[in-house]
């Protein structure tokens, strides 16, 4: 679903040996230098969360000296100006995954999943099995011992020492098999719904924002993420409101 990432992704990519040009090409990626929050404090207003940390970060806590969130980004560093000028955070002279400004990526999440899958399978010795989990077997101590899966009507089993539950809200391993209850935080996190769409640029020469644009709405907010081939836009909102 998501198409915005965090700067730590660069370390992950470098560590597992994917070069940055491949990431850009295969995932239609663009730079993400932070978030621009439009209409959150008041209408026709905005503030930035730049990914580059303020000078002295870690040595001094600036929070007590900030009286206005809107000026924090401009007072603490230059990245807001880079974004407002529509510029990228680095030049081609810099090495892979390096730049003066801290940055992450906007990317096509489906293409990114494929890139990770292919790289892990072809270069890192990972075996990839696709199947629907029908049943989770527990051993006598109540630990997961085996998964019963199916693909194209053909059943197969997977045994392992460790399982990571990646079934999202289905929570097949944790919730259903191990009985770990879902802990709702809807008393403090109101947004429970989203509409996500992919939209073309009106013109292929339209500028591409190098930051996520998050615009406040009556009952939630809208994200706008620019990739090289299209934009990803979505409305996250509270169904209660
Ligand atoms: C609107 C929205 C915007 C988001 N934006 C971002 C963002 O910009 N950046 C970001 O980092 N994150 C974002 N997220 C969060 C991110 O999408 C989730 O945190 C992430 O997808 C969770 O991954 P997951 O693997 O736990 O679950 P999921 O992505 O939900 O994957 C679960 C998978 O399990 C499969 N499955 C279910 N049952 C079975 C079964 N019986 N057998 C086999 N497979 C099964 C499903 O088909 C599915 O593919 C966003 C989320 C939403 C809803």
mmCIF file of C-alpha atoms and ligand atoms in Angstrom:
data_model
loop_
_atom_site.group_PDB
_atom_site.id
_atom_site.type_symbol
_atom_site.label_atom_id
_atom_site.label_comp_id
_atom_site.label_asym_id
_atom_site.label_seq_id
_atom_site.Cartn_x
_atom_site.Cartn_y
_atom_site.Cartn_z
ATOM 1 C CA UNK A 1 0.000 0.000 0.000
ATOM 2 C CA UNK A 2 2.500 2.603 1.160
ATOM 3 C CA UNK A 3 4.759 4.446 -1.249
ATOM 4 C CA UNK A 4 6.678 6.684 1.119
ATOM 5 C CA UNK A 5 9.749 5.357 2.932
ATOM 6 C CA UNK A 6 12.125 6.347 5.701
ATOM 7 C CA UNK A 7 15.851 7.262 5.250
ATOM 8 C CA UNK A 8 17.003 4.096 7.052
ATOM 9 C CA UNK A 9 15.884 2.193 3.946
ATOM 10 C CA UNK A 10 19.121 3.360 2.291
ATOM 11 C CA UNK A 11 21.184 1.387 4.819
ATOM 12 C CA UNK A 12 19.012 -1.668 4.288
ATOM 13 C CA UNK A 13 19.412 -1.487 0.500
ATOM 14 C CA UNK A 14 23.163 -0.969 0.720
ATOM 15 C CA UNK A 15 23.568 -3.806 3.234
ATOM 16 C CA UNK A 16 21.727 -6.336 1.110
ATOM 17 C CA UNK A 17 23.595 -5.266 -2.025
ATOM 18 C CA UNK A 18 21.031 -3.539 -4.254
ATOM 19 C CA UNK A 19 22.517 -0.624 -6.137
ATOM 20 C CA UNK A 20 20.681 2.663 -5.985
ATOM 21 C CA UNK A 21 20.311 3.139 -9.746
ATOM 22 C CA UNK A 22 18.484 -0.199 -9.941
ATOM 23 C CA UNK A 23 16.180 0.899 -7.141
ATOM 24 C CA UNK A 24 15.371 4.136 -8.977
ATOM 25 C CA UNK A 25 14.831 2.452 -12.345
ATOM 26 C CA UNK A 26 12.861 -0.599 -11.272
ATOM 27 C CA UNK A 27 10.636 1.184 -8.747
ATOM 28 C CA UNK A 28 9.968 4.452 -10.634
ATOM 29 C CA UNK A 29 11.430 6.052 -7.529
ATOM 30 C CA UNK A 30 11.853 9.682 -6.635
ATOM 31 C CA UNK A 31 13.398 11.449 -3.665
ATOM 32 C CA UNK A 32 11.573 11.967 -0.410
ATOM 33 C CA UNK A 33 13.174 14.665 1.729
ATOM 34 C CA UNK A 34 10.441 14.778 4.332
ATOM 35 C CA UNK A 35 6.833 15.821 4.610
ATOM 36 C CA UNK A 36 5.051 19.062 3.829
ATOM 37 C CA UNK A 37 1.978 19.386 6.035
ATOM 38 C CA UNK A 38 -0.531 21.669 4.355
ATOM 39 C CA UNK A 39 -3.634 23.043 6.145
ATOM 40 C CA UNK A 40 -2.923 21.272 9.448
ATOM 41 C CA UNK A 41 -2.271 24.251 11.711
ATOM 42 C CA UNK A 42 -4.721 26.491 9.857
ATOM 43 C CA UNK A 43 -6.006 26.984 6.321
ATOM 44 C CA UNK A 44 -3.576 28.142 3.618
ATOM 45 C CA UNK A 45 -0.726 27.322 5.930
ATOM 46 C CA UNK A 46 2.023 24.710 5.928
ATOM 47 C CA UNK A 47 4.965 23.398 7.873
ATOM 48 C CA UNK A 48 7.718 20.901 7.037
ATOM 49 C CA UNK A 49 9.173 17.842 8.641
ATOM 50 C CA UNK A 50 12.606 17.792 6.958
ATOM 51 C CA UNK A 51 14.592 14.532 7.093
ATOM 52 C CA UNK A 52 17.859 16.409 7.700
ATOM 53 C CA UNK A 53 18.230 16.843 11.440
ATOM 54 C CA UNK A 54 19.057 20.256 12.974
ATOM 55 C CA UNK A 55 22.689 21.170 13.656
ATOM 56 C CA UNK A 56 23.645 19.946 17.107
ATOM 57 C CA UNK A 57 21.005 17.219 17.103
ATOM 58 C CA UNK A 58 21.741 14.777 19.914
ATOM 59 C CA UNK A 59 23.746 17.389 21.870
ATOM 60 C CA UNK A 60 21.016 19.906 22.508
ATOM 61 C CA UNK A 61 17.254 19.591 22.842
ATOM 62 C CA UNK A 62 15.789 22.361 20.717
ATOM 63 C CA UNK A 63 12.165 21.695 21.640
ATOM 64 C CA UNK A 64 11.956 24.208 24.532
ATOM 65 C CA UNK A 65 13.183 26.990 22.211
ATOM 66 C CA UNK A 66 10.605 26.360 19.496
ATOM 67 C CA UNK A 67 7.525 28.533 19.862
ATOM 68 C CA UNK A 68 6.099 27.921 16.382
ATOM 69 C CA UNK A 69 6.211 24.599 14.561
ATOM 70 C CA UNK A 70 6.013 26.425 11.205
ATOM 71 C CA UNK A 71 9.349 28.162 11.715
ATOM 72 C CA UNK A 72 11.147 25.182 13.211
ATOM 73 C CA UNK A 73 12.144 23.690 9.870
ATOM 74 C CA UNK A 74 13.397 26.985 8.431
ATOM 75 C CA UNK A 75 15.315 27.888 11.576
ATOM 76 C CA UNK A 76 16.961 24.516 12.040
ATOM 77 C CA UNK A 77 18.144 23.709 8.508
ATOM 78 C CA UNK A 78 17.985 24.345 4.775
ATOM 79 C CA UNK A 79 15.995 21.367 3.483
ATOM 80 C CA UNK A 80 12.629 23.116 3.369
ATOM 81 C CA UNK A 81 14.096 25.580 0.865
ATOM 82 C CA UNK A 82 15.456 22.724 -1.249
ATOM 83 C CA UNK A 83 11.971 21.184 -1.370
ATOM 84 C CA UNK A 84 10.189 24.475 -2.057
ATOM 85 C CA UNK A 85 12.624 25.080 -4.940
ATOM 86 C CA UNK A 86 11.641 21.681 -6.367
ATOM 87 C CA UNK A 87 15.200 20.393 -6.193
ATOM 88 C CA UNK A 88 16.660 16.956 -5.564
ATOM 89 C CA UNK A 89 18.733 16.399 -2.420
ATOM 90 C CA UNK A 90 21.898 15.165 -4.127
ATOM 91 C CA UNK A 91 23.990 15.290 -7.271
ATOM 92 C CA UNK A 92 25.267 12.492 -9.500
ATOM 93 C CA UNK A 93 28.827 13.194 -8.243
ATOM 94 C CA UNK A 94 27.967 11.817 -4.839
ATOM 95 C CA UNK A 95 28.370 8.105 -4.210
ATOM 96 C CA UNK A 96 25.497 5.664 -4.078
ATOM 97 C CA UNK A 97 23.137 6.223 -1.165
ATOM 98 C CA UNK A 98 25.018 9.395 -0.108
ATOM 99 C CA UNK A 99 23.943 13.001 -0.056
ATOM 100 C CA UNK A 100 24.352 16.196 1.941
ATOM 101 C CA UNK A 101 20.627 16.214 2.708
ATOM 102 C CA UNK A 102 19.095 13.221 4.418
ATOM 103 C CA UNK A 103 16.598 11.512 2.112
ATOM 104 C CA UNK A 104 14.394 8.498 1.529
ATOM 105 C CA UNK A 105 12.348 7.466 -1.530
ATOM 106 C CA UNK A 106 8.901 7.564 -2.973
ATOM 107 C CA UNK A 107 8.505 4.304 -4.846
ATOM 108 C CA UNK A 108 6.068 1.899 -6.439
ATOM 109 C CA UNK A 109 5.489 -0.497 -3.544
ATOM 110 C CA UNK A 110 4.490 -3.405 -5.819
ATOM 111 C CA UNK A 111 7.577 -3.004 -7.999
ATOM 112 C CA UNK A 112 9.696 -2.688 -4.851
ATOM 113 C CA UNK A 113 8.333 -5.973 -3.472
ATOM 114 C CA UNK A 114 9.253 -7.640 -6.785
ATOM 115 C CA UNK A 115 12.762 -6.153 -6.696
ATOM 116 C CA UNK A 116 13.334 -7.437 -3.154
ATOM 117 C CA UNK A 117 11.925 -10.851 -4.021
ATOM 118 C CA UNK A 118 14.103 -11.247 -7.146
ATOM 119 C CA UNK A 119 17.260 -9.987 -5.429
ATOM 120 C CA UNK A 120 16.833 -12.194 -2.354
ATOM 121 C CA UNK A 121 16.061 -15.260 -4.479
ATOM 122 C CA UNK A 122 18.725 -14.726 -7.163
ATOM 123 C CA UNK A 123 21.588 -13.294 -5.085
ATOM 124 C CA UNK A 124 21.067 -14.099 -1.418
ATOM 125 C CA UNK A 125 20.072 -17.760 -1.516
ATOM 126 C CA UNK A 126 16.523 -17.243 -0.303
ATOM 127 C CA UNK A 127 13.938 -19.818 -1.366
ATOM 128 C CA UNK A 128 10.592 -18.261 -2.257
ATOM 129 C CA UNK A 129 7.425 -20.365 -2.000
ATOM 130 C CA UNK A 130 4.038 -18.896 -2.884
ATOM 131 C CA UNK A 131 0.949 -20.421 -1.329
ATOM 132 C CA UNK A 132 -2.155 -19.910 0.730
ATOM 133 C CA UNK A 133 -1.813 -20.842 4.383
ATOM 134 C CA UNK A 134 -4.711 -23.155 5.219
ATOM 135 C CA UNK A 135 -3.683 -24.386 8.624
ATOM 136 C CA UNK A 136 -1.059 -23.705 11.289
ATOM 137 C CA UNK A 137 0.180 -26.740 13.220
ATOM 138 C CA UNK A 138 1.308 -26.375 16.833
ATOM 139 C CA UNK A 139 3.645 -28.746 18.699
ATOM 140 C CA UNK A 140 2.963 -30.146 22.160
ATOM 141 C CA UNK A 141 4.439 -26.990 23.781
ATOM 142 C CA UNK A 142 2.091 -24.735 21.830
ATOM 143 C CA UNK A 143 4.793 -23.445 19.459
ATOM 144 C CA UNK A 144 4.253 -23.274 15.703
ATOM 145 C CA UNK A 145 5.877 -26.290 14.063
ATOM 146 C CA UNK A 146 4.459 -26.416 10.554
ATOM 147 C CA UNK A 147 2.335 -24.547 8.023
ATOM 148 C CA UNK A 148 -0.061 -26.396 5.728
ATOM 149 C CA UNK A 149 -0.248 -24.494 2.446
ATOM 150 C CA UNK A 150 -1.794 -24.870 -0.967
ATOM 151 C CA UNK A 151 -0.927 -23.667 -4.430
ATOM 152 C CA UNK A 152 -3.036 -24.347 -7.531
ATOM 153 C CA UNK A 153 -4.901 -27.000 -5.574
ATOM 154 C CA UNK A 154 -1.635 -28.742 -4.595
ATOM 155 C CA UNK A 155 -1.024 -28.999 -0.832
ATOM 156 C CA UNK A 156 2.458 -28.623 0.670
ATOM 157 C CA UNK A 157 3.976 -28.061 4.116
ATOM 158 C CA UNK A 158 6.666 -25.738 5.433
ATOM 159 C CA UNK A 159 8.606 -26.503 8.586
ATOM 160 C CA UNK A 160 10.976 -24.025 10.230
ATOM 161 C CA UNK A 161 12.609 -22.998 13.514
ATOM 162 C CA UNK A 162 11.158 -19.508 13.303
ATOM 163 C CA UNK A 163 8.094 -18.043 11.602
ATOM 164 C CA UNK A 164 7.326 -14.370 11.011
ATOM 165 C CA UNK A 165 3.620 -13.624 10.637
ATOM 166 C CA UNK A 166 3.200 -11.438 7.535
ATOM 167 C CA UNK A 167 -0.534 -11.930 7.071
ATOM 168 C CA UNK A 168 -1.393 -8.375 8.116
ATOM 169 C CA UNK A 169 -4.771 -7.912 9.806
ATOM 170 C CA UNK A 170 -5.631 -11.575 9.193
ATOM 171 C CA UNK A 171 -2.972 -12.385 11.805
ATOM 172 C CA UNK A 172 -3.192 -16.084 10.996
ATOM 173 C CA UNK A 173 -0.146 -17.186 12.993
ATOM 174 C CA UNK A 174 -0.200 -14.753 15.897
ATOM 175 C CA UNK A 175 -3.920 -14.128 16.277
ATOM 176 C CA UNK A 176 -5.633 -17.295 15.087
ATOM 177 C CA UNK A 177 -3.036 -19.948 15.929
ATOM 178 C CA UNK A 178 -1.389 -18.474 19.033
ATOM 179 C CA UNK A 179 -4.395 -16.517 20.321
ATOM 180 C CA UNK A 180 -2.608 -13.170 20.691
ATOM 181 C CA UNK A 181 -5.454 -10.633 20.905
ATOM 182 C CA UNK A 182 -5.680 -7.580 18.630
ATOM 183 C CA UNK A 183 -5.152 -4.455 20.710
ATOM 184 C CA UNK A 184 -7.185 -1.609 19.297
ATOM 185 C CA UNK A 185 -5.914 1.958 19.733
ATOM 186 C CA UNK A 186 -8.985 3.563 18.184
ATOM 187 C CA UNK A 187 -9.480 5.751 21.265
ATOM 188 C CA UNK A 188 -6.354 7.731 20.292
ATOM 189 C CA UNK A 189 -5.811 6.856 16.612
ATOM 190 C CA UNK A 190 -9.020 7.907 14.874
ATOM 191 C CA UNK A 191 -8.138 7.255 11.226
ATOM 192 C CA UNK A 192 -9.419 3.788 10.320
ATOM 193 C CA UNK A 193 -10.163 4.039 6.589
ATOM 194 C CA UNK A 194 -8.369 4.925 3.381
ATOM 195 C CA UNK A 195 -8.980 5.385 -0.323
ATOM 196 C CA UNK A 196 -5.854 5.060 -2.474
ATOM 197 C CA UNK A 197 -5.562 5.760 -6.198
ATOM 198 C CA UNK A 198 -2.870 6.132 -8.837
ATOM 199 C CA UNK A 199 -3.164 9.239 -10.970
ATOM 200 C CA UNK A 200 -1.207 10.340 -14.050
ATOM 201 C CA UNK A 201 0.588 13.672 -14.174
ATOM 202 C CA UNK A 202 -1.523 16.108 -16.171
ATOM 203 C CA UNK A 203 1.497 16.724 -18.341
ATOM 204 C CA UNK A 204 4.612 14.537 -18.485
ATOM 205 C CA UNK A 205 6.714 17.667 -17.912
ATOM 206 C CA UNK A 206 4.885 18.575 -14.694
ATOM 207 C CA UNK A 207 7.251 19.099 -11.758
ATOM 208 C CA UNK A 208 7.695 16.184 -9.387
ATOM 209 C CA UNK A 209 7.704 17.066 -5.699
ATOM 210 C CA UNK A 210 10.742 15.780 -3.783
ATOM 211 C CA UNK A 211 8.744 15.524 -0.545
ATOM 212 C CA UNK A 212 5.444 13.961 0.503
ATOM 213 C CA UNK A 213 2.557 16.428 0.533
ATOM 214 C CA UNK A 214 0.083 15.723 3.339
ATOM 215 C CA UNK A 215 -2.963 17.962 3.224
ATOM 216 C CA UNK A 216 -5.301 18.178 6.219
ATOM 217 C CA UNK A 217 -9.022 17.478 5.632
ATOM 218 C CA UNK A 218 -12.140 17.673 7.819
ATOM 219 C CA UNK A 219 -11.952 14.036 8.889
ATOM 220 C CA UNK A 220 -8.402 12.997 7.993
ATOM 221 C CA UNK A 221 -5.723 13.907 5.482
ATOM 222 C CA UNK A 222 -4.703 13.355 1.860
ATOM 223 C CA UNK A 223 -1.260 12.184 0.781
ATOM 224 C CA UNK A 224 0.271 13.053 -2.571
ATOM 225 C CA UNK A 225 3.389 11.148 -3.594
ATOM 226 C CA UNK A 226 5.184 11.837 -6.866
ATOM 227 C CA UNK A 227 6.841 8.956 -8.699
ATOM 228 C CA UNK A 228 8.601 9.261 -12.042
ATOM 229 C CA UNK A 229 5.707 7.669 -13.991
ATOM 230 C CA UNK A 230 2.632 8.748 -11.969
ATOM 231 C CA UNK A 231 1.428 10.092 -8.646
ATOM 232 C CA UNK A 232 0.017 8.055 -5.780
ATOM 233 C CA UNK A 233 -2.760 9.850 -3.920
ATOM 234 C CA UNK A 234 -4.896 8.724 -1.027
ATOM 235 C CA UNK A 235 -7.316 9.939 1.602
ATOM 236 C CA UNK A 236 -6.846 8.550 5.104
ATOM 237 C CA UNK A 237 -9.824 9.365 7.298
ATOM 238 C CA UNK A 238 -11.854 8.534 10.369
ATOM 239 C CA UNK A 239 -15.090 6.722 9.457
ATOM 240 C CA UNK A 240 -16.533 7.988 12.751
ATOM 241 C CA UNK A 241 -16.398 11.551 11.403
HETATM 242 C C1 LIG B 1 -3.557 3.724 3.296
HETATM 243 C C2 LIG B 1 -2.228 3.218 3.780
HETATM 244 C C3 LIG B 1 -1.066 3.926 3.450
HETATM 245 C C4 LIG B 1 0.169 3.467 3.880
HETATM 246 N N1 LIG B 1 1.279 4.176 3.529
HETATM 247 C C5 LIG B 1 2.494 3.710 3.884
HETATM 248 C C6 LIG B 1 3.676 4.371 3.459
HETATM 249 O O1 LIG B 1 3.624 5.368 2.732
HETATM 250 N N2 LIG B 1 4.863 3.856 3.841
HETATM 251 C C7 LIG B 1 4.939 2.736 4.629
HETATM 252 O O2 LIG B 1 6.055 2.309 4.952
HETATM 253 N N3 LIG B 1 3.832 2.099 5.059
HETATM 254 C C8 LIG B 1 2.621 2.554 4.692
HETATM 255 N N4 LIG B 1 1.495 1.889 5.102
HETATM 256 C C9 LIG B 1 1.644 0.748 5.991
HETATM 257 C C10 LIG B 1 2.025 -0.524 5.254
HETATM 258 O O3 LIG B 1 1.259 -0.659 4.087
HETATM 259 C C11 LIG B 1 1.757 -1.688 6.203
HETATM 260 O O4 LIG B 1 2.393 -1.451 7.427
HETATM 261 C C12 LIG B 1 2.295 -2.973 5.604
HETATM 262 O O5 LIG B 1 1.715 -3.237 4.362
HETATM 263 C C13 LIG B 1 2.030 -4.123 6.544
HETATM 264 O O6 LIG B 1 2.657 -5.250 5.990
HETATM 265 P P1 LIG B 1 2.254 -6.685 6.414
HETATM 266 O O7 LIG B 1 3.134 -7.601 5.624
HETATM 267 O O8 LIG B 1 2.263 -6.782 7.906
HETATM 268 O O9 LIG B 1 0.726 -6.877 5.975
HETATM 269 P P2 LIG B 1 0.009 -6.706 4.577
HETATM 270 O O10 LIG B 1 0.717 -5.762 3.689
HETATM 271 O O11 LIG B 1 -1.432 -6.492 4.899
HETATM 272 O O12 LIG B 1 0.180 -8.135 3.894
HETATM 273 C C14 LIG B 1 -0.527 -9.284 4.348
HETATM 274 C C15 LIG B 1 -0.480 -10.298 3.233
HETATM 275 O O13 LIG B 1 -0.893 -11.558 3.733
HETATM 276 C C16 LIG B 1 -1.638 -12.178 2.704
HETATM 277 N N5 LIG B 1 -2.461 -13.248 3.284
HETATM 278 C C17 LIG B 1 -3.582 -13.164 4.055
HETATM 279 N N6 LIG B 1 -4.061 -14.379 4.358
HETATM 280 C C18 LIG B 1 -3.199 -15.275 3.805
HETATM 281 C C19 LIG B 1 -3.154 -16.716 3.759
HETATM 282 N N7 LIG B 1 -4.099 -17.483 4.344
HETATM 283 N N8 LIG B 1 -2.149 -17.307 3.094
HETATM 284 C C20 LIG B 1 -1.198 -16.552 2.469
HETATM 285 N N9 LIG B 1 -1.188 -15.186 2.468
HETATM 286 C C21 LIG B 1 -2.189 -14.583 3.130
HETATM 287 C C22 LIG B 1 -2.447 -11.049 2.095
HETATM 288 O O14 LIG B 1 -2.893 -11.391 0.811
HETATM 289 C C23 LIG B 1 -1.412 -9.939 2.072
HETATM 290 O O15 LIG B 1 -0.653 -9.948 0.874
HETATM 291 C C24 LIG B 1 0.250 2.311 4.669
HETATM 292 C C25 LIG B 1 -0.910 1.599 4.990
HETATM 293 C C26 LIG B 1 -2.130 2.041 4.539
HETATM 294 C C27 LIG B 1 -3.372 1.238 4.888
#
